[in-house]
């Protein structure tokens, strides 16, 4: 039996989606889909474009997004997340944004998960992460090394 050789030009991955509770499917309030994504969903399910758009997506702040459902770990999650296995139930039909995620060799949510499990000494710990959006005001401050952008959180 030959041993697998990893060459320097092969990308290394430092996360394992099978050990994650699906942060990427759950903590974002929207998964934006394109017409191409809806076409892919229609083909995957064997339905028309219009039927796929109606069944699986919704309008959210001017964008077309995947529908969400109540989740047993997080507040809500993508409707296509298998809540038992925490895996994508439409893996081959998933949208482009899901195919590209995380877009690098590391996943920050997996790093947080591993860190917290190590710190707590408990492999069942799931840190609750929530993404929120705040208006920020950008200002430029003069410094010795040149101007630097400073962001001030808008208090509402």
Short mmCIF file of N, CA and C in Angstrom, two decimals:
data_model
loop_
_atom_site.label_atom_id
_atom_site.label_comp_id
_atom_site.label_asym_id
_atom_site.label_seq_id
_atom_site.Cartn_x
_atom_site.Cartn_y
_atom_site.Cartn_z
N UNK A 1 0.85 -1.18 0.00
CA UNK A 1 0.00 0.00 0.00
C UNK A 1 0.89 1.24 0.00
N UNK A 2 0.64 2.13 -0.94
CA UNK A 2 1.47 3.33 -1.03
C UNK A 2 0.95 4.39 -0.07
N UNK A 3 1.88 5.13 0.46
CA UNK A 3 1.54 6.18 1.40
C UNK A 3 1.30 7.48 0.64
N UNK A 4 0.32 8.23 1.04
CA UNK A 4 0.00 9.50 0.39
C UNK A 4 1.08 10.52 0.70
N UNK A 5 1.53 11.20 -0.34
CA UNK A 5 2.56 12.21 -0.19
C UNK A 5 1.94 13.58 -0.39
N UNK A 6 2.18 14.47 0.58
CA UNK A 6 1.69 15.83 0.45
C UNK A 6 2.84 16.70 -0.02
N UNK A 7 2.62 17.33 -1.16
CA UNK A 7 3.65 18.20 -1.72
C UNK A 7 3.36 19.63 -1.26
N UNK A 8 4.37 20.47 -1.29
CA UNK A 8 4.23 21.85 -0.83
C UNK A 8 3.18 22.63 -1.60
N UNK A 9 2.95 22.29 -2.87
CA UNK A 9 1.99 23.07 -3.65
C UNK A 9 0.55 22.62 -3.45
N UNK A 10 0.31 21.57 -2.65
CA UNK A 10 -1.05 21.15 -2.36
C UNK A 10 -1.60 21.99 -1.21
N UNK A 11 -2.85 22.46 -1.35
CA UNK A 11 -3.40 23.27 -0.26
C UNK A 11 -3.67 22.41 0.98
N UNK A 12 -3.35 22.95 2.12
CA UNK A 12 -3.62 22.26 3.38
C UNK A 12 -4.87 22.88 3.99
N UNK A 13 -5.67 22.07 4.60
CA UNK A 13 -6.90 22.53 5.23
C UNK A 13 -6.78 22.28 6.72
N UNK A 14 -7.13 23.30 7.52
CA UNK A 14 -6.99 23.22 8.96
C UNK A 14 -8.35 23.26 9.66
N UNK A 15 -9.34 22.61 9.07
CA UNK A 15 -10.65 22.51 9.70
C UNK A 15 -11.32 21.23 9.23
N UNK A 16 -12.29 20.78 10.00
CA UNK A 16 -13.03 19.56 9.67
C UNK A 16 -14.51 19.85 9.87
N UNK A 17 -15.22 20.04 8.78
CA UNK A 17 -16.65 20.37 8.84
C UNK A 17 -17.46 19.29 9.56
N UNK A 18 -16.97 18.06 9.54
CA UNK A 18 -17.69 16.97 10.20
C UNK A 18 -17.65 17.08 11.73
N UNK A 19 -16.75 17.91 12.26
CA UNK A 19 -16.64 18.08 13.71
C UNK A 19 -17.22 19.42 14.16
N UNK A 20 -17.88 20.11 13.26
CA UNK A 20 -18.42 21.45 13.54
C UNK A 20 -19.94 21.40 13.62
N UNK A 21 -20.55 22.22 14.49
CA UNK A 21 -22.02 22.25 14.58
C UNK A 21 -22.68 23.09 13.50
N UNK A 22 -21.95 23.42 12.45
CA UNK A 22 -22.45 24.17 11.29
C UNK A 22 -22.67 25.65 11.60
N UNK A 23 -21.63 26.28 12.11
CA UNK A 23 -21.70 27.72 12.34
C UNK A 23 -22.06 28.46 11.06
N UNK A 24 -21.41 28.09 9.94
CA UNK A 24 -21.60 28.83 8.69
C UNK A 24 -23.04 28.76 8.19
N UNK A 25 -23.77 27.72 8.54
CA UNK A 25 -25.17 27.57 8.11
C UNK A 25 -26.13 28.25 9.07
N UNK A 26 -25.63 28.63 10.25
CA UNK A 26 -26.53 29.05 11.32
C UNK A 26 -26.38 30.48 11.80
N UNK A 27 -25.16 30.99 11.87
CA UNK A 27 -25.00 32.30 12.51
C UNK A 27 -25.25 33.48 11.58
N UNK A 28 -25.22 33.23 10.27
CA UNK A 28 -25.51 34.31 9.34
C UNK A 28 -27.02 34.40 9.14
N UNK A 29 -27.55 35.62 9.16
CA UNK A 29 -29.00 35.77 9.01
C UNK A 29 -29.46 35.59 7.56
N UNK A 30 -28.50 35.52 6.65
CA UNK A 30 -28.89 35.33 5.25
C UNK A 30 -27.79 34.60 4.48
N UNK A 31 -28.23 33.75 3.56
CA UNK A 31 -27.35 33.12 2.58
C UNK A 31 -27.88 33.58 1.23
N UNK A 32 -27.21 34.52 0.63
CA UNK A 32 -27.65 35.13 -0.62
C UNK A 32 -27.53 34.11 -1.75
N UNK A 33 -28.57 34.06 -2.58
CA UNK A 33 -28.55 33.17 -3.74
C UNK A 33 -28.72 33.98 -5.02
N UNK A 34 -28.10 33.50 -6.08
CA UNK A 34 -28.19 34.12 -7.39
C UNK A 34 -29.17 33.33 -8.26
N UNK A 35 -29.45 33.84 -9.44
CA UNK A 35 -30.30 33.11 -10.38
C UNK A 35 -29.68 31.75 -10.71
N UNK A 36 -28.37 31.73 -10.83
CA UNK A 36 -27.67 30.47 -11.11
C UNK A 36 -27.86 29.48 -9.96
N UNK A 37 -27.82 29.97 -8.72
CA UNK A 37 -28.04 29.10 -7.56
C UNK A 37 -29.45 28.53 -7.56
N UNK A 38 -30.42 29.37 -7.90
CA UNK A 38 -31.81 28.91 -7.93
C UNK A 38 -31.98 27.89 -9.06
N UNK A 39 -31.32 28.11 -10.18
CA UNK A 39 -31.36 27.14 -11.28
C UNK A 39 -30.75 25.81 -10.82
N UNK A 40 -29.66 25.87 -10.08
CA UNK A 40 -29.02 24.66 -9.56
C UNK A 40 -29.97 23.93 -8.60
N UNK A 41 -30.67 24.68 -7.74
CA UNK A 41 -31.64 24.08 -6.82
C UNK A 41 -32.79 23.44 -7.60
N UNK A 42 -33.27 24.12 -8.61
CA UNK A 42 -34.36 23.59 -9.43
C UNK A 42 -33.95 22.27 -10.07
N UNK A 43 -32.76 22.23 -10.63
CA UNK A 43 -32.27 21.00 -11.26
C UNK A 43 -32.09 19.90 -10.21
N UNK A 44 -31.55 20.24 -9.06
CA UNK A 44 -31.30 19.27 -7.99
C UNK A 44 -32.61 18.61 -7.55
N UNK A 45 -33.65 19.42 -7.40
CA UNK A 45 -34.94 18.91 -6.93
C UNK A 45 -35.89 18.50 -8.05
N UNK A 46 -35.51 18.76 -9.31
CA UNK A 46 -36.35 18.40 -10.45
C UNK A 46 -37.63 19.21 -10.52
N UNK A 47 -37.50 20.51 -10.22
CA UNK A 47 -38.65 21.41 -10.28
C UNK A 47 -38.30 22.60 -11.17
N UNK A 48 -39.28 23.43 -11.46
CA UNK A 48 -39.03 24.61 -12.29
C UNK A 48 -38.28 25.67 -11.48
N UNK A 49 -37.70 26.62 -12.21
CA UNK A 49 -37.00 27.75 -11.57
C UNK A 49 -37.94 28.47 -10.61
N UNK A 50 -39.16 28.78 -11.09
CA UNK A 50 -40.12 29.52 -10.27
C UNK A 50 -40.52 28.74 -9.02
N UNK A 51 -40.68 27.44 -9.16
CA UNK A 51 -41.04 26.62 -8.01
C UNK A 51 -39.89 26.57 -7.00
N UNK A 52 -38.66 26.43 -7.47
CA UNK A 52 -37.50 26.43 -6.58
C UNK A 52 -37.38 27.77 -5.86
N UNK A 53 -37.58 28.85 -6.60
CA UNK A 53 -37.49 30.19 -6.01
C UNK A 53 -38.54 30.34 -4.90
N UNK A 54 -39.74 29.88 -5.15
CA UNK A 54 -40.84 30.00 -4.18
C UNK A 54 -40.62 29.10 -2.97
N UNK A 55 -40.23 27.86 -3.20
CA UNK A 55 -40.09 26.87 -2.11
C UNK A 55 -38.90 27.11 -1.20
N UNK A 56 -37.76 27.49 -1.79
CA UNK A 56 -36.50 27.45 -1.05
C UNK A 56 -35.89 28.80 -0.74
N UNK A 57 -36.43 29.88 -1.32
CA UNK A 57 -35.84 31.20 -1.07
C UNK A 57 -36.91 32.19 -0.62
N UNK A 58 -36.43 33.30 -0.11
CA UNK A 58 -37.32 34.37 0.31
C UNK A 58 -36.62 35.71 0.08
N UNK A 59 -37.37 36.78 0.08
CA UNK A 59 -36.78 38.12 -0.04
C UNK A 59 -36.35 38.59 1.34
N UNK A 60 -35.16 39.18 1.42
CA UNK A 60 -34.64 39.70 2.68
C UNK A 60 -33.87 40.97 2.39
N UNK A 61 -34.40 42.09 2.82
CA UNK A 61 -33.75 43.40 2.64
C UNK A 61 -33.24 43.60 1.21
N UNK A 62 -34.10 43.30 0.24
CA UNK A 62 -33.77 43.54 -1.15
C UNK A 62 -32.92 42.45 -1.80
N UNK A 63 -32.64 41.38 -1.08
CA UNK A 63 -31.84 40.28 -1.63
C UNK A 63 -32.69 39.01 -1.66
N UNK A 64 -32.30 38.07 -2.47
CA UNK A 64 -32.93 36.74 -2.51
C UNK A 64 -32.04 35.83 -1.68
N UNK A 65 -32.60 35.20 -0.64
CA UNK A 65 -31.82 34.37 0.29
C UNK A 65 -32.49 33.02 0.50
N UNK A 66 -31.72 32.06 0.99
CA UNK A 66 -32.29 30.76 1.34
C UNK A 66 -33.18 30.93 2.57
N UNK A 67 -34.25 30.17 2.62
CA UNK A 67 -35.13 30.20 3.79
C UNK A 67 -34.41 29.59 4.99
N UNK A 68 -34.85 30.00 6.17
CA UNK A 68 -34.27 29.51 7.42
C UNK A 68 -35.35 28.85 8.26
N UNK A 69 -34.92 27.97 9.16
CA UNK A 69 -35.85 27.27 10.04
C UNK A 69 -35.31 27.30 11.46
N UNK A 70 -36.17 27.00 12.42
CA UNK A 70 -35.76 26.93 13.81
C UNK A 70 -34.72 25.82 13.96
N UNK A 71 -33.71 26.07 14.81
CA UNK A 71 -32.61 25.13 15.00
C UNK A 71 -32.54 24.67 16.45
N UNK A 72 -32.02 23.48 16.68
CA UNK A 72 -31.92 22.96 18.04
C UNK A 72 -30.69 23.48 18.79
N UNK A 73 -29.69 24.02 18.08
CA UNK A 73 -28.51 24.57 18.74
C UNK A 73 -28.52 26.10 18.68
N UNK A 74 -28.64 26.63 17.48
CA UNK A 74 -28.67 28.07 17.28
C UNK A 74 -30.13 28.51 17.12
N UNK A 75 -30.35 29.80 17.08
CA UNK A 75 -31.73 30.29 16.96
C UNK A 75 -32.39 29.79 15.67
N UNK A 76 -31.73 30.01 14.55
CA UNK A 76 -32.24 29.56 13.25
C UNK A 76 -31.07 29.05 12.42
N UNK A 77 -31.41 28.31 11.37
CA UNK A 77 -30.38 27.79 10.48
C UNK A 77 -30.94 27.67 9.07
N UNK A 78 -30.06 27.39 8.13
CA UNK A 78 -30.47 27.16 6.75
C UNK A 78 -31.43 25.98 6.71
N UNK A 79 -32.45 26.09 5.90
CA UNK A 79 -33.45 25.02 5.81
C UNK A 79 -32.87 23.71 5.32
N UNK A 80 -31.71 23.74 4.70
CA UNK A 80 -31.11 22.53 4.16
C UNK A 80 -30.09 21.88 5.09
N UNK A 81 -29.92 22.42 6.28
CA UNK A 81 -29.02 21.79 7.25
C UNK A 81 -29.73 20.60 7.88
N UNK A 82 -29.11 19.43 7.80
CA UNK A 82 -29.62 18.25 8.50
C UNK A 82 -29.26 18.44 9.97
N UNK A 83 -30.25 18.68 10.80
CA UNK A 83 -29.98 19.04 12.19
C UNK A 83 -29.44 17.89 13.03
N UNK A 84 -29.57 16.69 12.56
CA UNK A 84 -29.01 15.56 13.29
C UNK A 84 -27.52 15.39 12.97
N UNK A 85 -27.19 15.34 11.69
CA UNK A 85 -25.79 15.15 11.29
C UNK A 85 -25.01 16.46 11.25
N UNK A 86 -25.72 17.59 11.23
CA UNK A 86 -25.15 18.94 11.11
C UNK A 86 -24.43 19.10 9.78
N UNK A 87 -24.87 18.39 8.75
CA UNK A 87 -24.30 18.49 7.42
C UNK A 87 -25.33 19.00 6.43
N UNK A 88 -24.86 19.40 5.27
CA UNK A 88 -25.74 19.93 4.23
C UNK A 88 -26.52 18.79 3.59
N UNK A 89 -27.83 18.92 3.55
CA UNK A 89 -28.68 17.88 2.96
C UNK A 89 -28.76 18.00 1.44
N UNK A 90 -28.22 19.09 0.89
CA UNK A 90 -28.22 19.27 -0.58
C UNK A 90 -26.81 19.60 -1.06
N UNK A 91 -25.83 18.92 -0.53
CA UNK A 91 -24.43 19.25 -0.77
C UNK A 91 -24.12 19.51 -2.25
N UNK A 92 -24.58 18.66 -3.15
CA UNK A 92 -24.28 18.83 -4.57
C UNK A 92 -25.14 19.91 -5.23
N UNK A 93 -26.16 20.37 -4.55
CA UNK A 93 -27.02 21.43 -5.08
C UNK A 93 -26.86 22.74 -4.35
N UNK A 94 -25.90 22.83 -3.45
CA UNK A 94 -25.74 24.03 -2.60
C UNK A 94 -25.33 25.25 -3.41
N UNK A 95 -25.66 26.46 -2.90
CA UNK A 95 -25.33 27.72 -3.59
C UNK A 95 -23.82 27.98 -3.67
N UNK A 96 -23.44 28.86 -4.55
CA UNK A 96 -22.03 29.20 -4.78
C UNK A 96 -21.35 29.71 -3.52
N UNK A 97 -22.04 30.52 -2.73
CA UNK A 97 -21.42 31.08 -1.52
C UNK A 97 -21.05 29.95 -0.56
N UNK A 98 -21.85 28.91 -0.49
CA UNK A 98 -21.55 27.76 0.37
C UNK A 98 -20.40 26.95 -0.20
N UNK A 99 -20.34 26.85 -1.53
CA UNK A 99 -19.26 26.11 -2.18
C UNK A 99 -17.91 26.79 -1.94
N UNK A 100 -17.91 28.10 -1.88
CA UNK A 100 -16.67 28.86 -1.73
C UNK A 100 -16.21 29.00 -0.28
N UNK A 101 -17.11 28.77 0.65
CA UNK A 101 -16.80 28.99 2.06
C UNK A 101 -15.83 27.95 2.58
N UNK A 102 -14.84 28.25 3.40
CA UNK A 102 -14.52 29.58 3.91
C UNK A 102 -13.57 30.38 3.02
N UNK A 103 -13.18 29.83 1.89
CA UNK A 103 -12.36 30.60 0.96
C UNK A 103 -10.89 30.68 1.34
N UNK A 104 -10.47 29.92 2.31
CA UNK A 104 -9.07 29.88 2.75
C UNK A 104 -8.83 28.56 3.45
N UNK A 105 -7.62 28.35 3.89
CA UNK A 105 -7.27 27.05 4.50
C UNK A 105 -7.75 26.92 5.94
N UNK A 106 -8.19 28.01 6.53
CA UNK A 106 -8.68 27.98 7.92
C UNK A 106 -10.11 28.48 7.97
N UNK A 107 -10.86 27.99 8.95
CA UNK A 107 -12.21 28.48 9.23
C UNK A 107 -12.18 29.06 10.63
N UNK A 108 -12.46 30.33 10.75
CA UNK A 108 -12.37 31.00 12.05
C UNK A 108 -13.31 30.37 13.08
N UNK A 109 -14.48 29.93 12.64
CA UNK A 109 -15.43 29.35 13.58
C UNK A 109 -14.95 28.00 14.09
N UNK A 110 -14.29 27.24 13.24
CA UNK A 110 -13.72 25.96 13.67
C UNK A 110 -12.58 26.22 14.66
N UNK A 111 -11.78 27.26 14.41
CA UNK A 111 -10.71 27.62 15.34
C UNK A 111 -11.28 28.01 16.71
N UNK A 112 -12.37 28.78 16.72
CA UNK A 112 -13.02 29.17 17.98
C UNK A 112 -13.55 27.92 18.68
N UNK A 113 -14.18 27.05 17.94
CA UNK A 113 -14.72 25.82 18.51
C UNK A 113 -13.62 24.99 19.16
N UNK A 114 -12.52 24.77 18.46
CA UNK A 114 -11.40 23.98 19.02
C UNK A 114 -10.80 24.66 20.23
N UNK A 115 -10.62 25.99 20.15
CA UNK A 115 -10.06 26.73 21.28
C UNK A 115 -10.93 26.58 22.52
N UNK A 116 -12.23 26.81 22.37
CA UNK A 116 -13.13 26.73 23.52
C UNK A 116 -13.22 25.31 24.09
N UNK A 117 -13.23 24.32 23.23
CA UNK A 117 -13.28 22.94 23.71
C UNK A 117 -12.01 22.59 24.49
N UNK A 118 -10.87 23.10 24.02
CA UNK A 118 -9.61 22.88 24.74
C UNK A 118 -9.62 23.63 26.07
N UNK A 119 -10.04 24.90 26.05
CA UNK A 119 -10.07 25.71 27.28
C UNK A 119 -11.01 25.13 28.32
N UNK A 120 -12.15 24.63 27.87
CA UNK A 120 -13.15 24.11 28.81
C UNK A 120 -12.88 22.65 29.17
N UNK A 121 -12.01 21.99 28.41
CA UNK A 121 -11.73 20.58 28.64
C UNK A 121 -12.96 19.72 28.39
N UNK A 122 -13.78 20.14 27.41
CA UNK A 122 -15.05 19.45 27.15
C UNK A 122 -15.33 19.47 25.65
N UNK A 123 -15.29 18.30 25.03
CA UNK A 123 -15.51 18.22 23.58
C UNK A 123 -16.97 18.41 23.17
N UNK A 124 -17.86 18.61 24.14
CA UNK A 124 -19.26 18.84 23.78
C UNK A 124 -19.63 20.32 23.81
N UNK A 125 -18.70 21.18 24.19
CA UNK A 125 -18.95 22.62 24.26
C UNK A 125 -19.18 23.19 22.86
N UNK A 126 -20.22 24.00 22.73
CA UNK A 126 -20.49 24.73 21.49
C UNK A 126 -20.62 26.20 21.85
N UNK A 127 -19.58 27.00 21.55
CA UNK A 127 -19.69 28.43 21.84
C UNK A 127 -20.74 29.06 20.95
N UNK A 128 -21.62 29.85 21.53
CA UNK A 128 -22.65 30.51 20.74
C UNK A 128 -22.07 31.80 20.17
N UNK A 129 -22.07 31.86 18.87
CA UNK A 129 -21.53 33.00 18.13
C UNK A 129 -22.68 33.65 17.40
N UNK A 130 -22.72 34.98 17.45
CA UNK A 130 -23.78 35.69 16.74
C UNK A 130 -23.17 36.87 16.00
N UNK A 131 -23.51 36.98 14.75
CA UNK A 131 -23.04 38.10 13.93
C UNK A 131 -24.06 39.22 14.03
N UNK A 132 -23.61 40.42 14.36
CA UNK A 132 -24.49 41.58 14.38
C UNK A 132 -23.85 42.68 13.54
N UNK A 133 -24.67 43.54 13.01
CA UNK A 133 -24.18 44.62 12.17
C UNK A 133 -24.51 45.95 12.83
N UNK A 134 -23.52 46.82 12.88
CA UNK A 134 -23.69 48.14 13.48
C UNK A 134 -23.18 49.18 12.49
N UNK A 135 -23.82 50.32 12.50
CA UNK A 135 -23.35 51.43 11.69
C UNK A 135 -22.07 51.97 12.31
N UNK A 136 -21.07 52.20 11.49
CA UNK A 136 -19.83 52.78 11.99
C UNK A 136 -19.54 54.05 11.21
N UNK A 137 -18.92 54.97 11.90
CA UNK A 137 -18.54 56.23 11.27
C UNK A 137 -17.03 56.23 11.10
N UNK A 138 -16.60 56.46 9.89
CA UNK A 138 -15.17 56.43 9.59
C UNK A 138 -14.60 57.84 9.64
N UNK A 139 -13.49 57.96 10.35
CA UNK A 139 -12.77 59.23 10.41
C UNK A 139 -11.31 58.96 10.11
N UNK A 140 -10.59 59.98 9.69
CA UNK A 140 -9.16 59.84 9.45
C UNK A 140 -8.43 60.72 10.45
N UNK A 141 -7.51 60.11 11.18
CA UNK A 141 -6.73 60.83 12.19
C UNK A 141 -5.28 60.95 11.71
N UNK A 142 -4.66 62.11 11.91
CA UNK A 142 -3.25 62.25 11.52
C UNK A 142 -2.35 61.60 12.58
N UNK A 143 -1.39 60.82 12.13
CA UNK A 143 -0.40 60.20 13.02
C UNK A 143 0.98 60.42 12.43
N UNK A 144 2.02 60.17 13.21
CA UNK A 144 3.39 60.38 12.75
C UNK A 144 3.71 59.56 11.50
N UNK A 145 3.18 58.36 11.42
CA UNK A 145 3.44 57.49 10.26
C UNK A 145 2.49 57.77 9.10
N UNK A 146 1.64 58.76 9.25
CA UNK A 146 0.68 59.07 8.20
C UNK A 146 -0.75 58.91 8.71
N UNK A 147 -1.72 59.26 7.87
CA UNK A 147 -3.12 59.19 8.31
C UNK A 147 -3.57 57.74 8.54
N UNK A 148 -4.43 57.59 9.53
CA UNK A 148 -4.96 56.27 9.84
C UNK A 148 -6.47 56.37 10.01
N UNK A 149 -7.17 55.38 9.47
CA UNK A 149 -8.63 55.35 9.61
C UNK A 149 -9.00 54.91 11.01
N UNK A 150 -9.99 55.59 11.57
CA UNK A 150 -10.52 55.25 12.89
C UNK A 150 -12.01 55.05 12.72
N UNK A 151 -12.53 53.98 13.28
CA UNK A 151 -13.95 53.68 13.17
C UNK A 151 -14.61 53.86 14.53
N UNK A 152 -15.65 54.65 14.57
CA UNK A 152 -16.40 54.88 15.79
C UNK A 152 -17.74 54.19 15.68
N UNK A 153 -18.09 53.40 16.70
CA UNK A 153 -19.39 52.72 16.72
C UNK A 153 -20.47 53.74 16.99
N UNK A 154 -21.48 53.71 16.15
CA UNK A 154 -22.61 54.61 16.32
C UNK A 154 -23.50 54.07 17.41
N UNK A 155 -23.73 54.87 18.43
CA UNK A 155 -24.62 54.44 19.53
C UNK A 155 -26.03 54.89 19.22
N UNK A 156 -26.93 53.90 19.15
CA UNK A 156 -28.32 54.22 18.84
C UNK A 156 -29.17 53.98 20.05
#
